[in-house]
């Protein structure tokens, strides 16, 4: 019985992954620089100026035009509000067809 359940779960997994991928309209790896002075001036917890956008996956791709504004929704547990000016952050950004965005911190480089 346990073997049958594992087989059913494993058989369903590719379909679940494919369905989740189909719901994503943007899949980007974004790199940017933390600017705490601008964050303070704008009365925000953090401000990041993103300067690089590459494809996060080959299936969906990333379509960021220069000058396109995206709303950066930082998770509190990321802790970037405590990073120094000039720290470089890398995020995985996905957007669904309803323009619901998700952010996941991948890397931080601070001096």
Short mmCIF file of N, CA and C in Angstrom, two decimals:
data_model
loop_
_atom_site.label_atom_id
_atom_site.label_comp_id
_atom_site.label_asym_id
_atom_site.label_seq_id
_atom_site.Cartn_x
_atom_site.Cartn_y
_atom_site.Cartn_z
N UNK A 1 0.83 -1.19 0.00
CA UNK A 1 0.00 0.00 0.00
C UNK A 1 0.88 1.27 0.00
N UNK A 2 1.94 1.26 0.84
CA UNK A 2 2.83 2.42 0.88
C UNK A 2 3.50 2.63 -0.47
N UNK A 3 3.90 1.53 -1.11
CA UNK A 3 4.54 1.62 -2.42
C UNK A 3 3.58 2.22 -3.44
N UNK A 4 2.32 1.80 -3.39
CA UNK A 4 1.31 2.33 -4.30
C UNK A 4 1.13 3.83 -4.09
N UNK A 5 1.07 4.29 -2.84
CA UNK A 5 0.90 5.72 -2.54
C UNK A 5 2.09 6.51 -3.04
N UNK A 6 3.31 6.00 -2.81
CA UNK A 6 4.51 6.69 -3.30
C UNK A 6 4.51 6.78 -4.81
N UNK A 7 4.08 5.72 -5.47
CA UNK A 7 4.03 5.71 -6.93
C UNK A 7 3.02 6.74 -7.44
N UNK A 8 1.88 6.83 -6.79
CA UNK A 8 0.86 7.80 -7.20
C UNK A 8 1.35 9.23 -7.00
N UNK A 9 2.02 9.48 -5.87
CA UNK A 9 2.54 10.82 -5.61
C UNK A 9 3.62 11.17 -6.62
N UNK A 10 4.54 10.24 -6.88
CA UNK A 10 5.61 10.51 -7.85
C UNK A 10 5.06 10.68 -9.26
N UNK A 11 4.04 9.94 -9.60
CA UNK A 11 3.44 10.06 -10.93
C UNK A 11 2.73 11.41 -11.09
N UNK A 12 2.14 11.92 -10.03
CA UNK A 12 1.42 13.19 -10.09
C UNK A 12 2.35 14.39 -10.03
N UNK A 13 3.55 14.22 -9.50
CA UNK A 13 4.46 15.35 -9.30
C UNK A 13 4.78 16.12 -10.57
N UNK A 14 5.13 15.46 -11.71
CA UNK A 14 5.40 16.24 -12.94
C UNK A 14 4.21 17.07 -13.39
N UNK A 15 3.01 16.55 -13.24
CA UNK A 15 1.81 17.31 -13.64
C UNK A 15 1.62 18.53 -12.75
N UNK A 16 1.89 18.38 -11.47
CA UNK A 16 1.78 19.51 -10.54
C UNK A 16 2.81 20.56 -10.88
N UNK A 17 4.05 20.14 -11.13
CA UNK A 17 5.12 21.08 -11.47
C UNK A 17 4.81 21.80 -12.78
N UNK A 18 4.30 21.08 -13.77
CA UNK A 18 3.97 21.68 -15.06
C UNK A 18 2.85 22.70 -14.90
N UNK A 19 1.84 22.39 -14.10
CA UNK A 19 0.74 23.31 -13.86
C UNK A 19 1.22 24.57 -13.15
N UNK A 20 2.10 24.42 -12.17
CA UNK A 20 2.63 25.59 -11.46
C UNK A 20 3.44 26.46 -12.40
N UNK A 21 4.21 25.84 -13.30
CA UNK A 21 5.02 26.59 -14.25
C UNK A 21 4.13 27.36 -15.23
N UNK A 22 3.01 26.76 -15.64
CA UNK A 22 2.11 27.40 -16.60
C UNK A 22 1.47 28.66 -16.02
N UNK A 23 1.40 28.75 -14.72
CA UNK A 23 0.77 29.90 -14.08
C UNK A 23 1.73 31.08 -13.92
N UNK A 24 2.98 30.92 -14.28
CA UNK A 24 3.97 31.98 -14.14
C UNK A 24 4.15 32.69 -15.48
N UNK A 25 4.03 34.03 -15.48
CA UNK A 25 4.20 34.78 -16.72
C UNK A 25 5.56 35.48 -16.78
N UNK A 26 6.22 35.64 -15.65
CA UNK A 26 7.57 36.21 -15.57
C UNK A 26 8.39 35.35 -14.62
N UNK A 27 9.63 35.06 -14.99
CA UNK A 27 10.54 34.30 -14.13
C UNK A 27 11.92 34.92 -14.30
N UNK A 28 12.32 35.73 -13.32
CA UNK A 28 13.54 36.52 -13.47
C UNK A 28 14.49 36.35 -12.30
N UNK A 29 15.76 36.48 -12.60
CA UNK A 29 16.79 36.63 -11.57
C UNK A 29 17.20 38.10 -11.64
N UNK A 30 16.94 38.83 -10.57
CA UNK A 30 17.22 40.27 -10.53
C UNK A 30 18.37 40.56 -9.58
N UNK A 31 19.27 41.40 -10.01
CA UNK A 31 20.38 41.81 -9.17
C UNK A 31 20.32 43.33 -9.00
N UNK A 32 20.54 43.77 -7.78
CA UNK A 32 20.46 45.21 -7.52
C UNK A 32 21.28 45.62 -6.33
N UNK A 33 21.27 46.91 -6.11
CA UNK A 33 22.06 47.53 -5.04
C UNK A 33 21.15 48.18 -4.01
N UNK A 34 21.44 47.92 -2.74
CA UNK A 34 20.68 48.49 -1.64
C UNK A 34 21.07 49.97 -1.49
N UNK A 35 20.06 50.83 -1.33
CA UNK A 35 20.29 52.26 -1.14
C UNK A 35 19.49 52.70 0.09
N UNK A 36 20.14 52.70 1.24
CA UNK A 36 19.45 53.02 2.49
C UNK A 36 19.10 54.51 2.59
N UNK A 37 19.90 55.38 1.98
CA UNK A 37 19.61 56.83 2.02
C UNK A 37 18.31 57.12 1.27
N UNK A 38 18.14 56.49 0.11
CA UNK A 38 16.91 56.70 -0.65
C UNK A 38 15.72 56.09 0.08
N UNK A 39 15.94 54.96 0.75
CA UNK A 39 14.86 54.34 1.53
C UNK A 39 14.40 55.29 2.63
N UNK A 40 15.34 55.92 3.33
CA UNK A 40 15.00 56.85 4.40
C UNK A 40 14.26 58.07 3.83
N UNK A 41 14.73 58.58 2.70
CA UNK A 41 14.10 59.74 2.08
C UNK A 41 12.67 59.43 1.63
N UNK A 42 12.44 58.18 1.23
CA UNK A 42 11.10 57.77 0.76
C UNK A 42 10.27 57.19 1.90
N UNK A 43 10.82 57.18 3.10
CA UNK A 43 10.16 56.61 4.28
C UNK A 43 9.77 55.15 4.05
N UNK A 44 10.71 54.39 3.49
CA UNK A 44 10.54 52.97 3.23
C UNK A 44 11.52 52.17 4.10
N UNK A 45 11.23 50.90 4.32
CA UNK A 45 12.15 50.04 5.07
C UNK A 45 13.41 49.75 4.28
N UNK A 46 13.27 49.65 2.96
CA UNK A 46 14.42 49.33 2.11
C UNK A 46 14.15 49.84 0.70
N UNK A 47 15.24 50.11 -0.02
CA UNK A 47 15.14 50.49 -1.42
C UNK A 47 16.25 49.76 -2.16
N UNK A 48 15.90 49.12 -3.26
CA UNK A 48 16.88 48.43 -4.10
C UNK A 48 16.74 48.94 -5.52
N UNK A 49 17.87 49.34 -6.11
CA UNK A 49 17.89 49.73 -7.51
C UNK A 49 18.38 48.51 -8.29
N UNK A 50 17.47 47.88 -9.01
CA UNK A 50 17.83 46.69 -9.78
C UNK A 50 18.46 47.12 -11.10
N UNK A 51 19.58 46.51 -11.43
CA UNK A 51 20.29 46.87 -12.66
C UNK A 51 20.52 45.69 -13.60
N UNK A 52 20.12 44.50 -13.18
CA UNK A 52 20.32 43.34 -14.03
C UNK A 52 19.12 42.42 -13.92
N UNK A 53 18.63 41.94 -15.06
CA UNK A 53 17.52 40.99 -15.10
C UNK A 53 17.84 39.91 -16.12
N UNK A 54 17.87 38.67 -15.67
CA UNK A 54 18.12 37.54 -16.57
C UNK A 54 17.01 36.52 -16.40
N UNK A 55 16.91 35.61 -17.37
CA UNK A 55 15.88 34.57 -17.32
C UNK A 55 16.08 33.68 -16.10
N UNK A 56 14.99 33.45 -15.39
CA UNK A 56 15.02 32.52 -14.27
C UNK A 56 14.80 31.09 -14.72
N UNK A 57 14.12 30.92 -15.85
CA UNK A 57 13.91 29.60 -16.44
C UNK A 57 13.80 29.77 -17.95
N UNK A 58 14.10 28.70 -18.66
CA UNK A 58 14.01 28.77 -20.12
C UNK A 58 12.58 28.63 -20.61
N UNK A 59 11.70 28.06 -19.78
CA UNK A 59 10.32 27.85 -20.20
C UNK A 59 9.52 29.16 -20.24
N UNK A 60 9.74 30.03 -19.27
CA UNK A 60 8.93 31.24 -19.16
C UNK A 60 9.72 32.47 -19.58
N UNK A 61 10.91 32.63 -19.06
CA UNK A 61 11.75 33.76 -19.41
C UNK A 61 11.42 35.01 -18.60
N UNK A 62 12.20 36.03 -18.87
CA UNK A 62 12.09 37.30 -18.16
C UNK A 62 11.95 38.41 -19.19
N UNK A 63 10.92 39.21 -19.05
CA UNK A 63 10.66 40.28 -20.00
C UNK A 63 10.62 41.62 -19.25
N UNK A 64 11.77 42.06 -18.78
CA UNK A 64 11.87 43.33 -18.07
C UNK A 64 12.42 44.38 -19.04
N UNK A 65 11.63 45.37 -19.31
CA UNK A 65 12.09 46.47 -20.16
C UNK A 65 12.80 47.49 -19.31
N UNK A 66 13.77 48.16 -19.88
CA UNK A 66 14.46 49.22 -19.16
C UNK A 66 13.44 50.29 -18.79
N UNK A 67 13.44 50.67 -17.53
CA UNK A 67 12.51 51.68 -17.05
C UNK A 67 11.20 51.12 -16.53
N UNK A 68 10.97 49.81 -16.70
CA UNK A 68 9.73 49.22 -16.19
C UNK A 68 9.77 49.24 -14.67
N UNK A 69 8.71 49.71 -14.08
CA UNK A 69 8.63 49.78 -12.62
C UNK A 69 7.98 48.52 -12.09
N UNK A 70 8.64 47.94 -11.12
CA UNK A 70 8.05 46.82 -10.40
C UNK A 70 8.06 47.18 -8.93
N UNK A 71 7.07 46.74 -8.23
CA UNK A 71 6.98 47.04 -6.80
C UNK A 71 7.73 45.96 -6.04
N UNK A 72 8.76 46.39 -5.35
CA UNK A 72 9.60 45.48 -4.59
C UNK A 72 8.94 45.19 -3.26
N UNK A 73 8.54 43.94 -3.06
CA UNK A 73 7.90 43.51 -1.81
C UNK A 73 8.88 42.65 -1.04
N UNK A 74 9.58 43.29 -0.15
CA UNK A 74 10.59 42.61 0.64
C UNK A 74 9.96 41.87 1.80
N UNK A 75 10.42 40.67 2.03
CA UNK A 75 9.97 39.91 3.19
C UNK A 75 10.77 40.37 4.41
N UNK A 76 10.13 40.51 5.53
CA UNK A 76 10.80 40.98 6.75
C UNK A 76 12.00 40.11 7.11
N UNK A 77 11.85 38.79 6.90
CA UNK A 77 12.94 37.90 7.28
C UNK A 77 14.16 38.01 6.38
N UNK A 78 14.06 38.71 5.24
CA UNK A 78 15.22 38.91 4.38
C UNK A 78 16.29 39.75 5.07
N UNK A 79 15.87 40.70 5.89
CA UNK A 79 16.81 41.52 6.64
C UNK A 79 17.57 42.54 5.81
N UNK A 80 17.11 42.85 4.60
CA UNK A 80 17.89 43.80 3.80
C UNK A 80 17.82 45.22 4.33
N UNK A 81 16.85 45.52 5.18
CA UNK A 81 16.78 46.85 5.78
C UNK A 81 17.99 47.09 6.68
N UNK A 82 18.69 46.03 7.07
CA UNK A 82 19.87 46.15 7.93
C UNK A 82 21.18 46.12 7.14
N UNK A 83 21.10 45.96 5.83
CA UNK A 83 22.31 45.90 5.02
C UNK A 83 22.86 47.31 4.77
N UNK A 84 24.17 47.44 4.58
CA UNK A 84 24.76 48.75 4.32
C UNK A 84 24.48 49.22 2.89
N UNK A 85 24.60 50.53 2.69
CA UNK A 85 24.50 51.08 1.33
C UNK A 85 25.50 50.36 0.44
N UNK A 86 25.06 50.05 -0.77
CA UNK A 86 25.95 49.42 -1.74
C UNK A 86 25.95 47.91 -1.69
N UNK A 87 25.30 47.31 -0.71
CA UNK A 87 25.23 45.85 -0.68
C UNK A 87 24.49 45.37 -1.93
N UNK A 88 24.97 44.28 -2.51
CA UNK A 88 24.36 43.74 -3.72
C UNK A 88 23.49 42.55 -3.33
N UNK A 89 22.25 42.58 -3.81
CA UNK A 89 21.31 41.50 -3.53
C UNK A 89 20.84 40.87 -4.84
N UNK A 90 20.60 39.57 -4.78
CA UNK A 90 20.08 38.84 -5.93
C UNK A 90 18.76 38.19 -5.50
N UNK A 91 17.72 38.44 -6.27
CA UNK A 91 16.39 37.92 -5.99
C UNK A 91 15.87 37.08 -7.15
N UNK A 92 15.06 36.08 -6.80
CA UNK A 92 14.30 35.34 -7.80
C UNK A 92 12.90 35.95 -7.77
N UNK A 93 12.48 36.49 -8.90
CA UNK A 93 11.21 37.20 -9.01
C UNK A 93 10.33 36.42 -9.98
N UNK A 94 9.13 36.07 -9.52
CA UNK A 94 8.15 35.45 -10.41
C UNK A 94 6.86 36.26 -10.35
N UNK A 95 6.17 36.24 -11.47
CA UNK A 95 4.91 36.98 -11.57
C UNK A 95 3.90 36.11 -12.29
N UNK A 96 2.71 36.02 -11.72
CA UNK A 96 1.64 35.24 -12.34
C UNK A 96 0.87 36.07 -13.34
N UNK A 97 -0.04 35.45 -14.07
CA UNK A 97 -0.83 36.17 -15.07
C UNK A 97 -1.70 37.27 -14.45
N UNK A 98 -2.02 37.13 -13.18
CA UNK A 98 -2.79 38.17 -12.49
C UNK A 98 -1.88 39.26 -11.92
N UNK A 99 -0.60 39.23 -12.29
CA UNK A 99 0.44 40.17 -11.88
C UNK A 99 0.74 40.10 -10.38
N UNK A 100 0.42 38.97 -9.77
CA UNK A 100 0.79 38.71 -8.38
C UNK A 100 2.26 38.31 -8.36
N UNK A 101 3.09 39.08 -7.66
CA UNK A 101 4.53 38.86 -7.65
C UNK A 101 4.99 38.12 -6.40
N UNK A 102 6.03 37.33 -6.57
CA UNK A 102 6.69 36.66 -5.45
C UNK A 102 8.18 36.94 -5.53
N UNK A 103 8.78 37.22 -4.37
CA UNK A 103 10.19 37.54 -4.26
C UNK A 103 10.87 36.53 -3.34
N UNK A 104 12.06 36.04 -3.75
CA UNK A 104 12.83 35.14 -2.90
C UNK A 104 14.29 35.56 -2.97
N UNK A 105 14.84 35.91 -1.82
CA UNK A 105 16.24 36.33 -1.74
C UNK A 105 17.15 35.14 -2.00
N UNK A 106 18.08 35.29 -2.98
CA UNK A 106 19.00 34.22 -3.30
C UNK A 106 20.40 34.45 -2.73
N UNK A 107 20.85 35.73 -2.76
CA UNK A 107 22.23 36.00 -2.36
C UNK A 107 22.38 37.44 -1.89
N UNK A 108 23.32 37.64 -0.97
CA UNK A 108 23.68 38.96 -0.48
C UNK A 108 25.20 39.09 -0.49
N UNK A 109 25.68 40.20 -1.03
CA UNK A 109 27.12 40.50 -1.01
C UNK A 109 27.29 41.86 -0.38
N UNK A 110 27.77 41.87 0.85
CA UNK A 110 27.99 43.12 1.58
C UNK A 110 29.44 43.21 1.99
N UNK A 111 30.01 44.40 1.89
CA UNK A 111 31.42 44.58 2.28
C UNK A 111 31.57 44.63 3.77
#
